[in-house]
Amino acid sequence: MENKRFYITTPIYYPSAKLHIGHAYCTVAADAMARYKRLTGHEVMFLTGTDEHGQNIETKAREAGITPQQFVDNIVTGPKGVLDLWKLMNVSYDRFIRTTDDYHVRAIQRIFKRMYDNGDIYKGTYKGKYCKPCESFWTESQLVDGKCPDCGREVQDAEEEAYFFRLSKYAGRIQDLLENTDFLEPRSRVNEMVNNFIKPGLEDLCVSRTSFTWGVPVDFDPGHVVYVWIDALFNYMTALGFENDKYGDLEKFWPADVHFVGKEIVRFHSIIWPAMLMSLDLPLPKKVYGHGWLLLDGGKMSKSKGNVVDPYILAEKFGVDALRFFLLRTFPFGSDGNFSNELLIQTINTDLANDLGNLVSRTTAMVGKYFGGSLPGDQAEDPEKDAPLLEMASSLRGRYEAQMERYQFQNALEEIFKVVQRANKYIDENAPWALAKDMEANGPRLARVLYNLLEATRICGVLLTPFMPESMEKLFGQIGAGADLRTWDSVAAWGGLSETAAVTKGENLFPRVDAEKALQELEEAAEAAKRAALPAIEVEPQLTEPVDFDTFCKCDFRAVKVKACENVKKSNKLLRFTLDDGTGADRQILSGIAMYYKPEELVGKTLVAIVNLPPRKMMGLESRGMLLSAVHTERGEEKLRLIMVDDAIPAGAKLC
Ligand code: MSP
């Protein structure tokens, strides 16, 4: 009997910063796959979660003045955190694991001990290179130009007593697994793994650390914490109940059908992970699929480069479904893709607004206009004219399935959109508006044309559900397709929809985007988000070098009244003040604050000036003294306010 279960995982995310569209890419792909498998009648386990241990998190928490647990809690469960993001993106995970969950921590301790007991983990001294941001150990030979091969950053020398996993022992079996099975896809990643990591010689892997504490403690050797990747990789099994009583789904779902992972972590999933499973004599996952990255301007998005794209902004602007669709329609899953707002808008306008949106709105509008919303049973086929659309739509499921089974989302969507385009062409070929001119003669034919359009739309709608669940729900409402017409079986062949189908013209599912306006708004939103991420208020650190009292007393501070104030010609910075300083003679001071005040708003104010500074010339004018002001930075922008004092203080009063 066919196994109708499907277990799919995403990587568990580091909650060290807010997630961006690149993270959403893999999770949305896994969600589309999980929904597709549910559609095809599988019992699905879709797992995602967060990878919460490690030195990075410990350091960041310390910098933020909170505990590591508080730090990860904020990013996982806090506002706009990981859980919120998956809710926003409509990610239908069945289980969410946090590596700080008690059951997982205890399971990792048992797993570590099992490999220690079977001799695959042993104690030694670690000498090598460590990339702190990636939390990865490297041997000299793996470095690229002396730098971390993953991120290109500097690595550090590291030496400490540590536990090692006998990775070298499994090199032959891993190479065989990679080269002679479909374990790792796409195929191109196999060569990369074999040539870069296995052929140069797999060395044993350091699997414990003593230089920080935020990790799973090795319970039989205090001071050691388990290497974060061991802790992380086993999430795929502990979340099913491996070495714990929290869950009991191991038998049912292990081995996993597929792990979706980004290309930079393929190494961990296709070498270290199967080797550890071999050590414990456990079944291997059926597949690791290493997808490409979403790039921005040709480079990887990263928080430190400040070039991350915020899914919240895009989802709010274009709708979650349009965003989900774009991610999987535009980029081949196995390769890198260049993200741009232009491309996003173009995809929405071409595929969703023009092709699909028009098909739905034209068809439902015509059923309304010509038949009052429901088609008559008296319909006239025209096999010659109808065949191309009927054949294409009725065989769509098979072509779509073939692509989905290979994780080729882009191609699966391409197959659907060929039918959508064919249906639009069918409208033009049959010109319903011309048929409608003589309803008596052409009514039955017109009804059939519209029926065929509704049925083609329904078939496409069902197959689009994994990608755009909410919009397809609305679509089914508009074309009157009830629950039994949304199923996988219902699109096996043509003709599921009742001939006397009734439509309800509803909202426009995919409105056209005004590209110029949207691009400008996105730019403004990105700017605002960047500013919002900056500290609210920043002030200069206080000086620690003491100043002696006599020196301080040499500064002569006086209250001064503004008699006149004007902009200095040809300068956009300087204001020229004419001040009453209590001496009877006017005092002129120039101050570079024109961007903060309009001259007229300062006239009559009582300010503070230091009056015994040597005179200075600016723009040909003499300035005698300086006005005191307070400066700070607000969301990255410098702010300045003049010191204004009680107007009851007379001009010339000495401040001390
Ligand atoms: N914690 C590890 C995974 C452990 S799995 C046992 C990790 N976390 S991560 O948060 O840094 O990355 C999670 C996933 O997001 C990775 O698969 C990574 O490739 C993916 N992406 C991060 N930025 C990305 C893009 N710009 N584009 C596509 N995927 C990207 O690694």
XYZ file of C-alpha atoms and ligand atoms in Angstrom:
687
model
C 0.000 0.000 0.000
C 1.228 3.487 -0.835
C 2.589 5.361 2.137
C 0.227 8.288 2.534
C 2.286 10.088 5.118
C 4.616 12.944 4.482
C 7.116 14.513 6.856
C 8.677 17.795 5.761
C 10.921 20.174 7.691
C 12.402 23.630 7.309
C 15.662 24.582 8.991
C 15.109 25.828 12.499
C 15.910 29.515 12.526
C 18.421 31.379 14.646
C 16.459 33.935 16.591
C 19.424 36.283 16.665
C 17.673 38.938 14.616
C 14.341 39.565 12.962
C 13.676 37.162 10.120
C 13.547 38.526 6.587
C 12.104 37.560 3.235
C 14.981 35.128 2.612
C 13.903 33.088 5.637
C 10.294 33.290 4.533
C 11.273 31.862 1.150
C 12.123 28.386 2.443
C 9.240 28.278 4.895
C 6.690 29.325 2.289
C 8.072 26.672 -0.074
C 7.745 24.036 2.636
C 4.241 25.270 3.380
C 3.204 25.002 -0.267
C 4.612 21.484 -0.296
C 2.823 20.523 2.927
C -0.468 21.900 1.614
C 0.035 20.095 -1.682
C 0.612 16.807 0.134
C -2.489 17.356 2.267
C -4.410 18.050 -0.935
C -3.192 14.781 -2.397
C -4.490 12.905 0.630
C -1.370 12.564 2.750
C -1.221 12.790 6.483
C 1.359 15.515 6.815
C 3.773 16.474 9.544
C 5.230 19.876 8.754
C 7.872 20.906 11.277
C 9.553 24.236 11.773
C 11.075 25.942 14.774
C 13.951 27.874 16.253
C 17.564 27.048 16.995
C 18.122 28.987 20.180
C 21.484 28.039 21.647
C 25.023 29.176 20.971
C 27.625 31.763 21.685
C 26.096 34.382 19.410
C 22.847 34.427 21.301
C 24.694 34.513 24.616
C 26.712 37.523 23.459
C 23.727 39.392 22.057
C 21.700 38.823 25.203
C 24.571 40.146 27.301
C 24.794 43.231 25.100
C 21.052 43.774 25.515
C 21.341 43.371 29.296
C 18.907 40.439 29.444
C 19.214 36.686 29.873
C 19.642 34.515 26.765
C 16.239 32.971 27.458
C 14.585 36.394 27.588
C 16.419 37.342 24.429
C 15.190 34.344 22.418
C 11.691 34.576 23.895
C 11.430 38.151 22.593
C 12.407 37.170 19.095
C 10.366 33.992 18.947
C 7.142 34.947 20.711
C 7.380 38.762 20.850
C 5.646 41.195 18.509
C 6.629 40.630 14.871
C 8.672 37.679 16.058
C 9.121 34.325 14.381
C 5.671 33.016 15.340
C 4.000 36.211 14.166
C 5.816 36.040 10.863
C 4.656 32.513 10.147
C 1.122 33.515 11.069
C 1.335 36.449 8.702
C 2.665 34.266 5.896
C -0.110 31.731 6.548
C 2.377 28.947 7.272
C 0.433 25.822 8.248
C 3.081 24.074 10.327
C 1.914 21.132 12.387
C 4.629 21.409 15.015
C 7.001 24.099 16.193
C 10.124 23.125 18.089
C 12.326 25.397 20.166
C 15.680 23.904 21.040
C 15.332 25.395 24.511
C 12.255 23.210 25.103
C 12.961 20.927 28.058
C 12.123 17.714 26.264
C 14.560 18.539 23.481
C 17.377 19.481 25.870
C 17.069 16.210 27.775
C 16.849 14.229 24.538
C 20.042 15.842 23.226
C 21.840 14.872 26.432
C 20.774 11.256 25.951
C 21.741 11.275 22.281
C 25.179 12.691 23.082
C 25.682 10.047 25.752
C 24.624 7.272 23.377
C 27.272 8.292 20.855
C 29.818 8.624 23.676
C 28.933 5.145 24.910
C 29.211 3.599 21.450
C 32.648 5.162 21.032
C 31.781 7.601 18.245
C 32.202 10.568 20.575
C 35.558 10.776 22.384
C 37.488 13.403 24.327
C 40.462 15.224 22.819
C 41.924 18.694 22.322
C 40.493 21.014 19.762
C 42.969 23.007 17.730
C 41.597 24.731 14.720
C 39.716 27.689 13.426
C 36.405 28.972 14.591
C 34.069 31.369 12.828
C 32.205 33.141 15.571
C 29.281 34.550 13.575
C 28.627 31.174 11.898
C 29.428 29.168 15.018
C 31.344 26.783 12.767
C 34.630 24.995 13.260
C 36.891 24.699 10.265
C 40.114 22.942 9.545
C 42.911 24.904 7.913
C 42.283 23.158 4.590
C 38.654 24.138 4.502
C 39.297 27.878 4.806
C 39.044 29.986 1.680
C 41.869 32.546 1.551
C 42.270 31.969 5.265
C 38.665 33.035 5.890
C 35.426 31.269 6.762
C 34.245 29.446 3.618
C 30.590 30.254 4.429
C 30.615 33.935 5.219
C 34.105 35.052 4.202
C 34.844 36.570 7.601
C 37.966 36.263 9.724
C 38.307 33.086 11.771
C 40.001 32.710 15.131
C 42.514 30.184 16.448
C 40.846 27.961 18.958
C 42.264 25.384 21.340
C 40.479 23.656 24.163
C 39.623 20.287 25.649
C 36.653 19.037 23.713
C 34.632 16.078 22.587
C 34.900 14.859 19.021
C 32.581 12.919 16.779
C 34.194 10.272 14.544
C 33.011 11.818 11.310
C 36.016 10.411 9.453
C 34.749 6.891 10.099
C 31.697 7.534 7.944
C 33.383 9.269 4.986
C 33.055 6.292 2.635
C 29.421 5.622 3.436
C 28.542 9.298 3.102
C 30.281 9.594 -0.240
C 28.374 6.563 -1.465
C 25.110 8.008 -0.176
C 25.707 11.275 -1.978
C 27.016 9.886 -5.226
C 24.870 6.826 -5.664
C 21.449 7.793 -4.331
C 19.009 10.694 -4.655
C 19.614 11.672 -1.038
C 20.842 15.158 -1.916
C 19.261 17.375 -4.529
C 19.717 19.295 -6.703
C 22.453 17.121 -8.124
C 24.862 20.035 -8.509
C 25.185 20.195 -4.736
C 26.522 16.644 -4.624
C 29.715 17.534 -6.465
C 30.217 20.524 -4.230
C 29.995 18.351 -1.098
C 32.137 15.525 -2.395
C 34.844 17.699 -3.929
C 35.027 20.374 -1.236
C 34.517 18.354 1.896
C 34.819 14.614 1.444
C 37.675 14.256 -1.026
C 40.072 16.562 0.891
C 39.511 14.163 3.855
C 36.748 14.307 6.416
C 38.186 15.066 9.825
C 36.528 14.278 13.112
C 34.195 17.010 14.241
C 34.487 18.966 17.448
C 31.121 18.595 19.162
C 31.447 20.356 22.505
C 32.504 23.781 23.756
C 33.701 25.064 27.092
C 34.070 28.779 26.384
C 30.408 29.642 26.871
C 27.434 28.190 28.696
C 24.313 28.907 26.609
C 23.787 25.436 25.230
C 22.768 21.929 26.178
C 25.108 20.872 29.011
C 26.975 17.604 28.561
C 25.482 16.033 31.676
C 28.368 13.668 32.371
C 31.067 16.350 32.041
C 30.150 19.723 33.581
C 31.582 22.731 31.767
C 30.991 21.303 28.304
C 28.018 22.291 26.195
C 26.942 20.361 23.104
C 27.968 21.883 19.776
C 25.010 23.851 18.506
C 24.697 21.937 15.228
C 24.304 18.579 16.986
C 21.661 20.143 19.187
C 19.996 21.667 16.104
C 20.048 18.763 13.666
C 18.448 16.303 16.042
C 15.422 18.608 16.320
C 14.025 16.772 13.311
C 13.736 13.649 15.436
C 13.200 14.947 18.955
C 10.154 16.837 17.653
C 8.657 13.442 16.824
C 9.490 11.949 20.204
C 12.990 10.547 19.744
C 14.543 10.074 23.211
C 11.624 11.827 24.886
C 8.040 11.190 25.969
C 6.603 14.477 24.846
C 5.623 13.131 21.416
C 4.985 9.683 20.004
C 5.167 10.167 16.251
C 8.542 8.705 15.465
C 7.278 5.447 14.051
C 4.703 7.260 12.024
C 6.856 9.936 10.430
C 10.530 8.999 10.604
C 12.423 8.909 8.275
C 11.592 12.390 7.009
C 10.528 12.633 3.395
C 12.446 15.831 2.868
C 14.482 18.439 4.699
C 14.361 21.780 2.898
C 17.567 23.703 3.649
C 19.428 26.696 2.296
C 22.543 25.942 0.299
C 25.014 27.097 2.967
C 23.761 24.502 5.424
C 23.711 21.593 2.988
C 27.071 20.506 4.407
C 25.593 19.970 7.857
C 22.563 18.155 6.499
C 24.206 15.937 3.930
C 27.409 14.980 5.754
C 27.215 15.492 9.506
C 23.541 14.623 9.900
C 23.568 11.265 8.086
C 26.862 10.341 9.781
C 25.334 10.827 13.218
C 22.283 8.836 12.233
C 24.573 6.081 10.965
C 26.357 6.138 14.297
C 23.056 5.530 16.085
C 21.928 3.032 13.481
C 18.876 5.077 12.620
C 17.139 5.358 9.245
C 18.310 8.287 7.129
C 15.952 10.976 5.851
C 14.855 10.283 2.310
C 15.992 13.582 0.922
C 17.800 16.819 1.628
C 16.867 19.554 -0.816
C 19.344 22.443 -0.884
C 17.596 25.512 -2.231
C 19.233 28.705 -3.446
C 19.313 32.107 -1.824
C 17.257 35.162 -2.483
C 19.813 37.785 -3.302
C 19.546 41.526 -3.165
C 21.630 43.435 -5.682
C 23.532 40.220 -6.352
C 24.564 39.673 -2.724
C 23.163 37.721 0.220
C 20.694 39.576 2.377
C 22.033 40.054 5.819
C 21.177 42.118 8.805
C 24.767 43.287 9.152
C 24.769 44.605 5.573
C 21.475 46.366 6.314
C 19.952 45.036 3.082
C 17.223 42.795 4.389
C 13.756 42.928 2.885
C 10.931 43.078 5.409
C 8.102 40.648 4.625
C 5.701 42.660 6.792
C 5.988 45.698 4.551
C 5.494 43.642 1.376
C 2.613 41.574 2.729
C 0.804 44.651 3.933
C 1.202 46.351 0.593
C 0.497 43.508 -1.834
C -1.217 40.823 0.233
C 0.277 37.655 1.654
C -0.830 35.435 -1.197
C 0.708 37.638 -3.864
C 3.963 37.575 -1.919
C 3.885 33.791 -1.439
C 3.096 33.335 -5.097
C 5.873 35.639 -6.215
C 8.509 33.785 -4.197
C 7.735 30.436 -5.750
C 6.717 31.561 -9.227
C 9.754 33.694 -9.965
C 12.809 31.773 -8.809
C 13.763 28.174 -9.554
C 13.892 26.593 -6.112
C 17.319 25.061 -6.503
C 19.103 28.224 -7.682
C 19.748 31.712 -6.405
C 17.352 34.453 -7.403
C 17.660 38.204 -7.417
C 14.890 39.796 -5.410
C 13.645 43.206 -6.431
C 10.506 45.194 -5.780
C 10.223 45.805 -9.524
C 10.153 42.082 -10.206
C 7.593 41.527 -7.479
C 5.259 44.160 -8.917
C 5.791 42.901 -12.440
C 4.866 39.343 -11.420
C 1.757 40.525 -9.604
C 0.636 42.614 -12.548
C 1.386 40.073 -15.261
C 0.325 36.789 -13.740
C -2.141 37.717 -11.057
C -3.812 40.941 -12.209
C -3.665 40.490 -15.987
C -3.863 36.762 -16.511
C -5.636 35.140 -13.577
C -7.478 38.164 -12.198
C -8.841 39.109 -15.611
C -9.913 35.582 -16.392
C -11.911 35.395 -13.179
C -13.420 38.849 -13.348
C -14.295 38.681 -17.049
C -15.870 35.247 -16.738
C -17.906 35.947 -13.610
C -18.982 39.335 -14.997
C -20.233 37.725 -18.224
C -22.141 34.981 -16.400
C -23.780 37.772 -14.412
C -24.458 40.012 -17.376
C -25.727 37.437 -19.860
C -27.358 34.876 -17.564
C -28.136 36.728 -14.350
C -25.472 34.800 -12.418
C -26.292 31.149 -13.193
C -25.825 29.220 -16.404
C -28.725 27.453 -18.104
C -28.556 23.663 -18.603
C -29.114 24.088 -22.316
C -25.561 24.308 -23.607
C -23.954 23.747 -26.981
C -20.520 22.212 -27.285
C -18.238 22.933 -30.193
C -15.681 20.129 -29.915
C -13.267 21.602 -32.388
C -13.171 24.975 -30.701
C -13.296 23.592 -27.156
C -10.769 20.774 -27.450
C -7.510 22.681 -26.967
C -8.613 24.238 -23.671
C -10.330 21.091 -22.431
C -7.368 18.878 -23.173
C -4.901 21.230 -21.590
C -6.936 21.766 -18.435
C -7.976 18.153 -17.934
C -4.388 16.923 -18.152
C -2.984 19.747 -16.035
C -3.023 17.806 -12.781
C -0.547 15.215 -14.053
C 1.926 17.780 -15.334
C 1.620 19.814 -12.151
C 2.098 16.750 -9.982
C 5.256 15.744 -11.829
C 6.791 19.137 -11.091
C 5.601 19.324 -7.492
C 7.025 15.891 -6.756
C 10.411 17.214 -7.842
C 10.011 20.410 -5.792
C 9.941 22.444 -8.985
C 7.412 25.009 -7.832
C 8.229 27.444 -10.588
C 7.518 24.848 -13.267
C 4.338 23.653 -11.576
C 3.071 27.230 -11.583
C 4.176 27.663 -15.155
C 1.970 24.711 -16.126
C -1.007 26.325 -14.405
C -0.426 29.668 -16.036
C -0.217 28.111 -19.484
C -3.793 26.986 -18.919
C -4.811 30.402 -17.565
C -3.350 32.017 -20.661
C -5.041 29.461 -22.893
C -8.357 30.244 -21.225
C -7.906 33.954 -21.867
C -7.152 33.144 -25.495
C -10.296 31.014 -25.579
C -12.319 34.079 -24.568
C -10.902 36.017 -27.483
C -11.414 33.133 -29.902
C -15.051 32.680 -28.922
C -15.892 36.363 -28.452
C -18.758 35.888 -25.985
C -19.806 39.515 -26.439
C -20.477 38.783 -30.132
C -22.441 35.630 -29.264
C -24.500 37.637 -26.782
C -25.793 39.870 -29.540
C -28.165 37.104 -30.608
C -29.099 35.205 -27.470
C -31.818 33.232 -29.118
C -29.503 31.708 -31.680
C -26.300 31.645 -29.624
C -27.437 31.419 -25.997
C -26.603 27.688 -25.593
C -23.171 28.188 -27.144
C -22.468 31.219 -24.996
C -23.447 29.234 -21.897
C -21.012 26.469 -22.837
C -18.167 28.887 -23.461
C -18.676 30.410 -20.036
C -18.997 26.996 -18.414
C -15.691 25.927 -19.946
C -14.060 29.057 -18.611
C -15.422 28.499 -15.126
C -14.295 24.874 -15.132
C -10.794 25.717 -16.358
C -10.592 28.404 -13.681
C -11.705 25.933 -11.029
C -9.073 23.370 -12.001
C -6.360 26.024 -11.890
C -7.760 27.300 -8.590
C -7.538 23.901 -6.907
C -3.936 23.455 -7.984
C -3.083 26.989 -6.895
C -4.470 26.436 -3.390
C -1.135 25.341 -1.865
C 0.392 28.609 -3.054
C -2.431 31.075 -2.395
C -4.838 29.452 0.049
C -6.842 32.520 1.031
C -7.325 33.918 -2.452
C -8.363 30.551 -3.840
C -10.944 30.253 -1.098
C -12.402 33.545 -2.349
C -12.157 32.376 -5.935
C -14.116 29.210 -5.151
C -16.746 31.379 -3.493
C -17.072 33.462 -6.651
C -17.369 30.528 -9.051
C -19.606 28.503 -6.763
C -17.203 25.601 -6.173
C -18.142 23.900 -2.900
C -15.858 21.729 -0.759
C -16.177 18.663 -3.011
C -15.016 20.726 -5.979
C -11.829 21.839 -4.271
C -10.293 18.410 -3.928
C -7.486 16.624 -5.726
C -9.902 14.035 -7.106
C -12.152 16.740 -8.453
C -9.429 17.937 -10.828
C -8.479 14.502 -12.159
C -10.752 15.039 -15.129
C -12.799 17.702 -16.833
C -16.351 18.523 -15.872
C -16.590 18.524 -12.090
C -18.390 21.837 -11.907
C -22.164 21.634 -12.299
C -23.337 22.778 -15.726
C -25.787 25.134 -14.104
C -23.039 26.705 -12.020
C -23.902 29.935 -10.254
C -21.394 32.706 -9.802
C -21.180 35.622 -7.439
C -19.141 38.494 -8.719
C -17.024 39.449 -5.734
C -14.071 41.672 -5.018
C -11.268 41.875 -7.534
C -8.936 39.119 -6.321
C -5.715 40.638 -7.601
C -5.851 44.403 -8.169
C -3.314 45.884 -10.513
C -0.420 47.627 -8.775
C 0.524 51.162 -9.765
C 4.236 50.403 -10.065
C 5.622 53.901 -9.767
C 3.553 54.775 -6.726
C 4.194 51.437 -5.031
C 7.934 51.636 -5.586
C 8.096 55.064 -4.049
C 6.006 54.002 -1.076
C 8.195 50.952 -0.560
C 11.278 53.085 -0.573
C 9.736 55.399 2.007
C 8.618 52.464 4.134
C 12.113 50.945 4.007
C 13.614 54.274 5.054
C 11.124 54.616 7.896
C 11.834 51.043 9.023
C 15.551 51.712 8.962
C 15.049 54.841 11.073
C 12.708 53.038 13.454
C 15.399 50.422 14.032
C 17.809 53.126 15.207
C 17.875 54.082 18.890
C 15.103 56.497 19.870
C 17.393 58.892 21.700
C 21.172 58.919 21.757
C 23.327 61.415 23.606
C 27.059 61.882 23.566
C 28.888 60.063 26.325
C 29.822 62.295 29.254
C 33.417 63.487 29.492
C 35.339 61.883 32.292
C 38.367 64.173 32.269
C 37.882 66.633 35.168
C 37.965 70.379 34.609
C 39.193 72.466 37.551
C 36.841 75.011 39.040
C 38.971 78.048 38.208
C 39.091 77.083 34.544
C 35.334 76.623 34.487
C 34.842 80.045 36.098
C 36.742 81.691 33.298
C 33.747 81.103 30.998
C 31.398 84.080 31.151
C 27.812 82.916 30.555
C 25.152 85.652 30.228
C 21.469 85.880 29.580
C 20.897 87.647 26.242
C 17.691 88.848 24.545
C 17.172 88.451 20.833
C 16.485 91.883 19.306
C 16.705 90.702 15.704
C 17.497 87.519 13.856
C 17.925 86.841 10.152
C 19.369 84.313 7.720
C 22.888 85.088 6.533
C 22.863 85.591 2.775
C 24.346 82.741 0.729
C 24.466 80.476 3.745
C 21.842 77.860 4.477
C 23.303 77.191 7.899
C 23.960 80.501 9.603
C 21.600 82.749 11.509
C 22.735 86.252 12.465
C 21.569 87.376 15.896
C 21.484 90.929 17.181
C 21.416 90.602 20.932
C 20.902 92.766 23.987
C 23.617 91.570 26.373
C 22.929 94.176 29.055
C 25.923 96.367 28.161
C 23.883 98.895 26.198
C 25.664 98.057 22.945
C 24.289 95.431 20.551
C 26.185 92.114 20.345
C 26.313 90.144 17.085
C 26.546 86.363 17.222
C 26.411 84.001 14.257
C 25.090 80.540 14.876
C 24.877 77.526 12.514
C 21.353 76.550 13.426
C 19.289 77.719 10.442
C 18.010 74.192 9.793
C 16.461 74.016 13.242
C 14.769 77.437 13.589
C 13.077 80.102 11.550
C 14.634 83.476 12.478
C 11.308 85.136 13.341
C 10.418 82.543 15.979
C 13.488 83.518 18.011
C 12.949 87.269 18.276
C 12.221 88.292 21.868
C 13.551 85.078 23.395
C 15.985 85.016 26.295
C 18.963 82.808 25.472
C 22.311 81.957 27.016
C 25.585 83.054 25.444
C 29.206 82.640 26.338
C 30.465 86.155 25.782
C 34.233 86.027 26.325
C 35.213 83.812 23.405
C 37.580 85.506 20.970
C 35.638 87.035 18.027
C 35.439 84.889 14.834
C 34.670 85.780 11.266
C 32.135 83.754 9.339
C 30.964 84.597 5.812
C 32.631 87.985 6.231
C 30.698 88.785 9.424
C 32.065 88.944 12.941
C 30.623 86.694 15.619
C 31.255 87.672 19.241
C 30.512 84.695 21.371
C 28.400 81.574 21.134
C 24.806 80.680 21.962
C 24.348 77.574 24.082
C 22.216 74.752 22.828
C 21.473 71.105 23.634
C 22.139 68.384 21.058
C 21.079 64.756 20.804
C 20.387 62.160 18.118
C 16.872 60.879 17.514
C 16.501 57.755 15.301
C 19.810 58.601 13.693
C 18.945 62.246 13.065
C 20.771 65.052 14.834
C 18.498 67.398 16.803
C 19.333 70.753 18.362
C 17.428 73.077 20.686
C 18.665 76.449 21.926
C 18.833 76.921 25.674
C 16.018 79.346 26.462
C 15.616 80.723 29.933
C 12.961 82.518 31.971
C 12.106 85.811 30.265
C 12.063 87.450 33.732
C 15.869 87.150 33.735
C 17.229 90.537 32.577
C 19.689 90.802 29.683
C 23.250 90.630 30.943
C 22.521 88.573 34.086
C 25.502 86.364 34.804
C 24.910 82.635 34.954
C 26.900 80.814 37.536
N 19.923 27.451 12.657
C 20.441 27.058 11.389
C 19.662 25.908 10.826
C 19.641 24.684 11.656
S 18.729 23.421 10.922
C 19.018 22.091 11.860
C 20.366 28.245 10.427
N 19.503 29.207 10.743
S 19.322 30.573 9.927
O 18.248 31.290 10.575
O 20.571 31.249 9.811
O 18.932 30.198 8.494
C 17.788 29.425 8.282
C 17.560 29.217 6.823
O 17.266 30.454 6.195
C 18.749 28.615 6.097
O 18.320 27.523 5.340
C 19.209 29.723 5.198
O 19.722 29.264 3.985
C 17.893 30.451 4.963
N 18.134 31.782 4.479
C 18.659 32.870 5.145
N 18.782 33.890 4.263
C 18.357 33.501 3.049
C 18.171 34.110 1.819
N 18.514 35.365 1.612
N 17.604 33.383 0.835
C 17.155 32.105 1.027
N 17.319 31.495 2.168
C 18.004 32.122 3.156
O 21.068 28.226 9.454
